[in-house]
Amino acid sequence: MKNLLIAYFLVCFIPCTAIAQTGEHRESCEVCGMYIDVFHDTSCELTLKDGRTIKTCGVACMLRIVNNEGGPDAFSSITVHDWEWKNTIPAKDATYVIGSRVVPDMIPNVIAFADKGTAESFQEKETGEVLDFNQALLSISPMGLTMPTRIKPAALPPRGAFGAGVSYMYMEMDKVKLGSNSEDPDDFIKRPGQKMGPKKMTSSGEMLMFNYGLFENVALGLNASYLEKKMEMYKMGGKLSDTTKNSGFGDIGLNLRYNVWKNVYYSKFFSLLAETTIPTGDFDEDFITMPGLQLGTGAFTFTGGLLFSHREGNFWFHYLASYTAKFENSDDYKFGDLTRLGAAIHYTPNYDMLLGIEADAAYNAKDEYRDEKVGNTGGYKANLTGVVDYKFLTALGGSFSIRLTGGIPVYEDLNHYYDGMMEKAKLGGGWFINAQLNYRRRFPVY
């Protein structure tokens, strides 16, 4: 855990050390935190009627501020840079092109021009859609492209966009699942012939995540975790209880999202998802009968999926369908393949806040050991998750946000079987939480 935290702070904070030592003060965008001097040719300036001045890296962030403050009437002046000649012009008089092949600052990529003719000539060459100021305002959501936690979005970050995050997660399962029925472990162990049974399982961990926009239509992700798991079991008909623990690094996850299609308004996206896990987590033969305690699968896994996202006003909707194939490891154990569906609704009332609900359902095939199916593994499960994301700081050429999520299983139908007089079942129920600190910025790509 300490190594993960140290790595995160090195990535996020060392770049600003040199700036602090030189005493430089660099103006940054009010919305995303990117340095104005790096994006000077697309920067905008807004002056509120109370005299306060705000600067942004580009038109998209400027439009988000205007929306957040209630509209253009809240400002005494709003200026943008003409893309052709780099002159400062009033935002209301400019013509804009959205969704072109050119992405100079943030996304959606909205570029300002002093006159409509120049904008139309640019649009003919680089594609996109020509808008006036009021139409441009309607094309932007306050928080921009959102980032679901359990469900990856089809909306990708722009080329050169970098994100790093560190999170703490905790999960607890405290109900014995007999198909779709739940039973208290204290009652389950009192059944005739039930010599042993599960009592409670907890899992916690720290995760380090990185994301990067490699191209305009390709984004890469990586995550590494340190896990701590604990299983409590009843023995001798409940007269004794035993606790088994396991901790260490989990499997490393790699993912790639490829955007197949998006509309020019950056409000609808369709993308392909490809993921794999590298078996860096330890698979221990001592826990063959307790697969939930394993730190990794012991073999590579491969996931293929479809992603779709669209925006309606200040709401984002995200959808996921994926299939994960898992392979037999060197200990003759194979975790069951996973089919997953998911949906998310996110509300973005302003450019600092996201509130959302996410739902996902999964079917796990049974695990296999030495080509025999493990009877108390696999089944159906559906979860409901609430998420809050709050951007609390713009610094170091980017922005920092804190994300809190928590959820519960709303439906479970898990496999179980009899071994003589004794029934072997699986734990379910309970709840899970996650707290995550994120840093995002975009590096110029030439």
PDB file of N, CA, C and O in Angstrom, residues 259-291:
ATOM      1  N   ASN A 259     -12.528   4.282 -30.095  1.00  0.00           N
ATOM      2  CA  ASN A 259     -13.763   4.952 -30.493  1.00  0.00           C
ATOM      3  C   ASN A 259     -14.023   4.720 -31.979  1.00  0.00           C
ATOM      4  O   ASN A 259     -13.269   5.170 -32.840  1.00  0.00           O
ATOM      5  N   VAL A 260     -15.101   3.998 -32.266  1.00  0.00           N
ATOM      6  CA  VAL A 260     -15.481   3.676 -33.638  1.00  0.00           C
ATOM      7  C   VAL A 260     -16.235   4.837 -34.284  1.00  0.00           C
ATOM      8  O   VAL A 260     -16.035   5.157 -35.453  1.00  0.00           O
ATOM      9  N   TRP A 261     -17.112   5.486 -33.481  1.00  0.00           N
ATOM     10  CA  TRP A 261     -17.952   6.559 -34.031  1.00  0.00           C
ATOM     11  C   TRP A 261     -18.318   7.541 -32.924  1.00  0.00           C
ATOM     12  O   TRP A 261     -18.520   7.163 -31.771  1.00  0.00           O
ATOM     13  N   LYS A 262     -18.374   8.809 -33.289  1.00  0.00           N
ATOM     14  CA  LYS A 262     -18.946   9.844 -32.423  1.00  0.00           C
ATOM     15  C   LYS A 262     -19.561  10.911 -33.312  1.00  0.00           C
ATOM     16  O   LYS A 262     -19.125  11.119 -34.443  1.00  0.00           O
ATOM     17  N   ASN A 263     -20.594  11.588 -32.808  1.00  0.00           N
ATOM     18  CA  ASN A 263     -21.181  12.648 -33.609  1.00  0.00           C
ATOM     19  C   ASN A 263     -20.385  13.941 -33.419  1.00  0.00           C
ATOM     20  O   ASN A 263     -19.559  14.054 -32.506  1.00  0.00           O
ATOM     21  N   VAL A 264     -20.607  14.916 -34.272  1.00  0.00           N
ATOM     22  CA  VAL A 264     -19.789  16.133 -34.254  1.00  0.00           C
ATOM     23  C   VAL A 264     -20.006  16.954 -32.996  1.00  0.00           C
ATOM     24  O   VAL A 264     -19.159  17.780 -32.628  1.00  0.00           O
ATOM     25  N   TYR A 265     -21.147  16.759 -32.313  1.00  0.00           N
ATOM     26  CA  TYR A 265     -21.434  17.524 -31.104  1.00  0.00           C
ATOM     27  C   TYR A 265     -20.830  16.877 -29.852  1.00  0.00           C
ATOM     28  O   TYR A 265     -21.056  17.358 -28.736  1.00  0.00           O
ATOM     29  N   TYR A 266     -20.110  15.783 -30.022  1.00  0.00           N
ATOM     30  CA  TYR A 266     -19.522  15.065 -28.882  1.00  0.00           C
ATOM     31  C   TYR A 266     -20.588  14.725 -27.835  1.00  0.00           C
ATOM     32  O   TYR A 266     -20.355  14.808 -26.633  1.00  0.00           O
ATOM     33  N   SER A 267     -21.752  14.316 -28.305  1.00  0.00           N
ATOM     34  CA  SER A 267     -22.819  13.939 -27.380  1.00  0.00           C
ATOM     35  C   SER A 267     -23.227  12.480 -27.536  1.00  0.00           C
ATOM     36  O   SER A 267     -24.001  11.969 -26.731  1.00  0.00           O
ATOM     37  N   LYS A 268     -22.717  11.791 -28.556  1.00  0.00           N
ATOM     38  CA  LYS A 268     -22.992  10.368 -28.755  1.00  0.00           C
ATOM     39  C   LYS A 268     -21.697   9.676 -29.178  1.00  0.00           C
ATOM     40  O   LYS A 268     -20.978  10.165 -30.050  1.00  0.00           O
ATOM     41  N   PHE A 269     -21.418   8.521 -28.536  1.00  0.00           N
ATOM     42  CA  PHE A 269     -20.171   7.799 -28.777  1.00  0.00           C
ATOM     43  C   PHE A 269     -20.449   6.302 -28.823  1.00  0.00           C
ATOM     44  O   PHE A 269     -21.266   5.782 -28.054  1.00  0.00           O
ATOM     45  N   PHE A 270     -19.741   5.605 -29.690  1.00  0.00           N
ATOM     46  CA  PHE A 270     -19.749   4.149 -29.713  1.00  0.00           C
ATOM     47  C   PHE A 270     -18.299   3.677 -29.771  1.00  0.00           C
ATOM     48  O   PHE A 270     -17.543   4.082 -30.661  1.00  0.00           O
ATOM     49  N   SER A 271     -17.906   2.832 -28.817  1.00  0.00           N
ATOM     50  CA  SER A 271     -16.512   2.408 -28.716  1.00  0.00           C
ATOM     51  C   SER A 271     -16.410   0.910 -28.452  1.00  0.00           C
ATOM     52  O   SER A 271     -17.358   0.287 -27.948  1.00  0.00           O
ATOM     53  N   LEU A 272     -15.252   0.350 -28.788  1.00  0.00           N
ATOM     54  CA  LEU A 272     -14.930  -1.040 -28.497  1.00  0.00           C
ATOM     55  C   LEU A 272     -14.000  -1.101 -27.289  1.00  0.00           C
ATOM     56  O   LEU A 272     -13.145  -0.226 -27.112  1.00  0.00           O
ATOM     57  N   LEU A 273     -14.161  -2.121 -26.482  1.00  0.00           N
ATOM     58  CA  LEU A 273     -13.351  -2.307 -25.276  1.00  0.00           C
ATOM     59  C   LEU A 273     -12.572  -3.603 -25.379  1.00  0.00           C
ATOM     60  O   LEU A 273     -13.123  -4.649 -25.733  1.00  0.00           O
ATOM     61  N   ALA A 274     -11.264  -3.540 -25.076  1.00  0.00           N
ATOM     62  CA  ALA A 274     -10.430  -4.745 -24.994  1.00  0.00           C
ATOM     63  C   ALA A 274      -9.631  -4.669 -23.702  1.00  0.00           C
ATOM     64  O   ALA A 274      -9.013  -3.641 -23.408  1.00  0.00           O
ATOM     65  N   GLU A 275      -9.665  -5.732 -22.917  1.00  0.00           N
ATOM     66  CA  GLU A 275      -8.960  -5.759 -21.631  1.00  0.00           C
ATOM     67  C   GLU A 275      -8.226  -7.083 -21.467  1.00  0.00           C
ATOM     68  O   GLU A 275      -8.624  -8.110 -22.030  1.00  0.00           O
ATOM     69  N   THR A 276      -7.182  -7.036 -20.666  1.00  0.00           N
ATOM     70  CA  THR A 276      -6.502  -8.262 -20.257  1.00  0.00           C
ATOM     71  C   THR A 276      -5.969  -8.060 -18.846  1.00  0.00           C
ATOM     72  O   THR A 276      -5.747  -6.929 -18.411  1.00  0.00           O
ATOM     73  N   THR A 277      -5.814  -9.158 -18.122  1.00  0.00           N
ATOM     74  CA  THR A 277      -5.147  -9.105 -16.824  1.00  0.00           C
ATOM     75  C   THR A 277      -3.888  -9.950 -16.883  1.00  0.00           C
ATOM     76  O   THR A 277      -3.887 -11.050 -17.461  1.00  0.00           O
ATOM     77  N   ILE A 278      -2.820  -9.414 -16.307  1.00  0.00           N
ATOM     78  CA  ILE A 278      -1.540 -10.115 -16.232  1.00  0.00           C
ATOM     79  C   ILE A 278      -1.463 -10.803 -14.876  1.00  0.00           C
ATOM     80  O   ILE A 278      -1.682 -10.153 -13.842  1.00  0.00           O
ATOM     81  N   PRO A 279      -1.214 -12.116 -14.817  1.00  0.00           N
ATOM     82  CA  PRO A 279      -1.302 -12.869 -13.563  1.00  0.00           C
ATOM     83  C   PRO A 279      -0.151 -12.591 -12.592  1.00  0.00           C
ATOM     84  O   PRO A 279       0.663 -13.466 -12.293  1.00  0.00           O
ATOM     85  N   THR A 280      -0.102 -11.343 -12.109  1.00  0.00           N
ATOM     86  CA  THR A 280       0.911 -10.979 -11.112  1.00  0.00           C
ATOM     87  C   THR A 280       0.466 -11.291  -9.690  1.00  0.00           C
ATOM     88  O   THR A 280       1.291 -11.329  -8.775  1.00  0.00           O
ATOM     89  N   GLY A 281      -0.841 -11.477  -9.488  1.00  0.00           N
ATOM     90  CA  GLY A 281      -1.346 -11.836  -8.170  1.00  0.00           C
ATOM     91  C   GLY A 281      -1.101 -13.312  -7.881  1.00  0.00           C
ATOM     92  O   GLY A 281      -1.201 -14.166  -8.773  1.00  0.00           O
ATOM     93  N   ASP A 282      -0.797 -13.624  -6.642  1.00  0.00           N
ATOM     94  CA  ASP A 282      -0.464 -14.999  -6.266  1.00  0.00           C
ATOM     95  C   ASP A 282      -1.708 -15.879  -6.249  1.00  0.00           C
ATOM     96  O   ASP A 282      -2.740 -15.525  -5.686  1.00  0.00           O
ATOM     97  N   PHE A 283      -1.630 -17.050  -6.901  1.00  0.00           N
ATOM     98  CA  PHE A 283      -2.656 -18.082  -6.809  1.00  0.00           C
ATOM     99  C   PHE A 283      -2.090 -19.195  -5.943  1.00  0.00           C
ATOM    100  O   PHE A 283      -1.091 -19.822  -6.299  1.00  0.00           O
ATOM    101  N   ASP A 284      -2.732 -19.432  -4.791  1.00  0.00           N
ATOM    102  CA  ASP A 284      -2.196 -20.340  -3.778  1.00  0.00           C
ATOM    103  C   ASP A 284      -3.019 -21.621  -3.731  1.00  0.00           C
ATOM    104  O   ASP A 284      -4.243 -21.585  -3.551  1.00  0.00           O
ATOM    105  N   GLU A 285      -2.347 -22.766  -3.900  1.00  0.00           N
ATOM    106  CA  GLU A 285      -3.043 -24.058  -3.855  1.00  0.00           C
ATOM    107  C   GLU A 285      -3.709 -24.302  -2.503  1.00  0.00           C
ATOM    108  O   GLU A 285      -4.677 -25.065  -2.412  1.00  0.00           O
ATOM    109  N   ASP A 286      -3.214 -23.648  -1.449  1.00  0.00           N
ATOM    110  CA  ASP A 286      -3.809 -23.833  -0.122  1.00  0.00           C
ATOM    111  C   ASP A 286      -5.243 -23.311  -0.073  1.00  0.00           C
ATOM    112  O   ASP A 286      -6.010 -23.681   0.821  1.00  0.00           O
ATOM    113  N   PHE A 287      -5.613 -22.436  -1.015  1.00  0.00           N
ATOM    114  CA  PHE A 287      -6.952 -21.843  -1.008  1.00  0.00           C
ATOM    115  C   PHE A 287      -7.811 -22.364  -2.160  1.00  0.00           C
ATOM    116  O   PHE A 287      -8.727 -21.683  -2.611  1.00  0.00           O
ATOM    117  N   ILE A 288      -7.522 -23.578  -2.631  1.00  0.00           N
ATOM    118  CA  ILE A 288      -8.297 -24.161  -3.727  1.00  0.00           C
ATOM    119  C   ILE A 288      -9.778 -24.213  -3.371  1.00  0.00           C
ATOM    120  O   ILE A 288     -10.653 -23.978  -4.209  1.00  0.00           O
ATOM    121  N   THR A 289     -10.092 -24.534  -2.126  1.00  0.00           N
ATOM    122  CA  THR A 289     -11.499 -24.645  -1.722  1.00  0.00           C
ATOM    123  C   THR A 289     -12.107 -23.299  -1.343  1.00  0.00           C
ATOM    124  O   THR A 289     -13.293 -23.228  -1.039  1.00  0.00           O
ATOM    125  N   MET A 290     -11.310 -22.240  -1.363  1.00  0.00           N
ATOM    126  CA  MET A 290     -11.806 -20.899  -1.050  1.00  0.00           C
ATOM    127  C   MET A 290     -11.316 -19.921  -2.125  1.00  0.00           C
ATOM    128  O   MET A 290     -10.435 -19.104  -1.877  1.00  0.00           O
ATOM    129  N   PRO A 291     -11.867 -20.033  -3.337  1.00  0.00           N
ATOM    130  CA  PRO A 291     -11.357 -19.209  -4.445  1.00  0.00           C
ATOM    131  C   PRO A 291     -11.492 -17.706  -4.209  1.00  0.00           C
ATOM    132  O   PRO A 291     -10.742 -16.928  -4.795  1.00  0.00           O
TER     133      PRO A 291
END
